Amino acid sequence: MIEMNLKVNGREQNWQVEPGETLLEALRRHHFKGPKLVCGTGDCCACTVVVGNKSVCSCCLPALKADGQQVTTVEGLAGEDELHPLQAAFIESAASQCGFCTPGFLMRSYSFLKNRNPAILPTESEVRKALAGNICRCTGYVKPVEAVLKTAQALKEKASQQNG
Ligand code: FES
Ligand code: FES
């Protein structure tokens, strides 16, 4: 076992991991069960988490690559008393059906929006491109895309209120 230190959802973690263990395995072993294991080969993105500022398929990332990093999983999106705007929009738009892909969609969308200027709304095709690797068998993608566009609009309004 090898020791590693990282922050998950803002909390310090000190883990012992196997050399070949993936970040997904380590997260789930430490009770972060939001990221899902589906393909395990980087093809579906149900296991998406954000490492630093980048969304990654955690089933393909060796856990040790996250040593010293900040990791955000779907469990870290909501505030103490309220859902993240993306989570609220997914509910409002009925963008989650069986829900198995939803943590991955939320984390990919979160990273996409976080790395953009909130004053500039994304186009539908930009959102579709950002989510292209996330596989969903239920929704037909229309609702998740709609939810991300709604969130972008809400974040733009919030940013303009904050800037007076
Ligand atoms: S479970 Fe990681 S990409 Fe499918
Ligand atoms: S909601 Fe079922 S796989 Fe996406």
Coordinates of N, CA and C and ligand atoms in Angstrom, one line a residue, residues 96-102 136-139, ligand 2:
S96 N -32.9 13.5 -15.5 CA -32.4 12.2 -15.0 C -33.6 11.2 -15.0
Q97 N -33.3 10.1 -15.6 CA -34.4 9.1 -15.6 C -34.0 7.9 -14.7
C98 N -33.2 6.9 -15.2 CA -32.8 5.9 -14.2 C -31.7 6.5 -13.3
G99 N -31.0 7.6 -13.8 CA -30.1 8.3 -12.9 C -28.7 7.8 -12.8
F100 N -28.5 6.6 -13.5 CA -27.1 6.0 -13.3 C -26.0 6.9 -13.9
C101 N -26.4 7.6 -15.0 CA -25.4 8.4 -15.7 C -25.3 9.8 -15.1
T102 N -26.3 10.1 -14.2 CA -26.4 11.5 -13.8 C -25.2 12.1 -13.1
C136 N -25.8 8.1 -22.1 CA -27.1 7.9 -21.4 C -28.0 7.0 -22.3
R137 N -28.6 6.0 -21.7 CA -29.5 5.2 -22.4 C -30.9 5.6 -22.3
C138 N -31.2 6.6 -21.5 CA -32.6 6.9 -21.2 C -33.1 8.2 -21.8
T139 N -32.3 9.3 -21.6 CA -32.9 10.6 -21.8 C -33.0 11.1 -23.2
Ligands
FES2 S1 -30.8 8.6 -17.1 FE1 -30.6 6.4 -17.4 S2 -28.6 6.2 -18.3 FE2 -29.0 8.3 -18.3

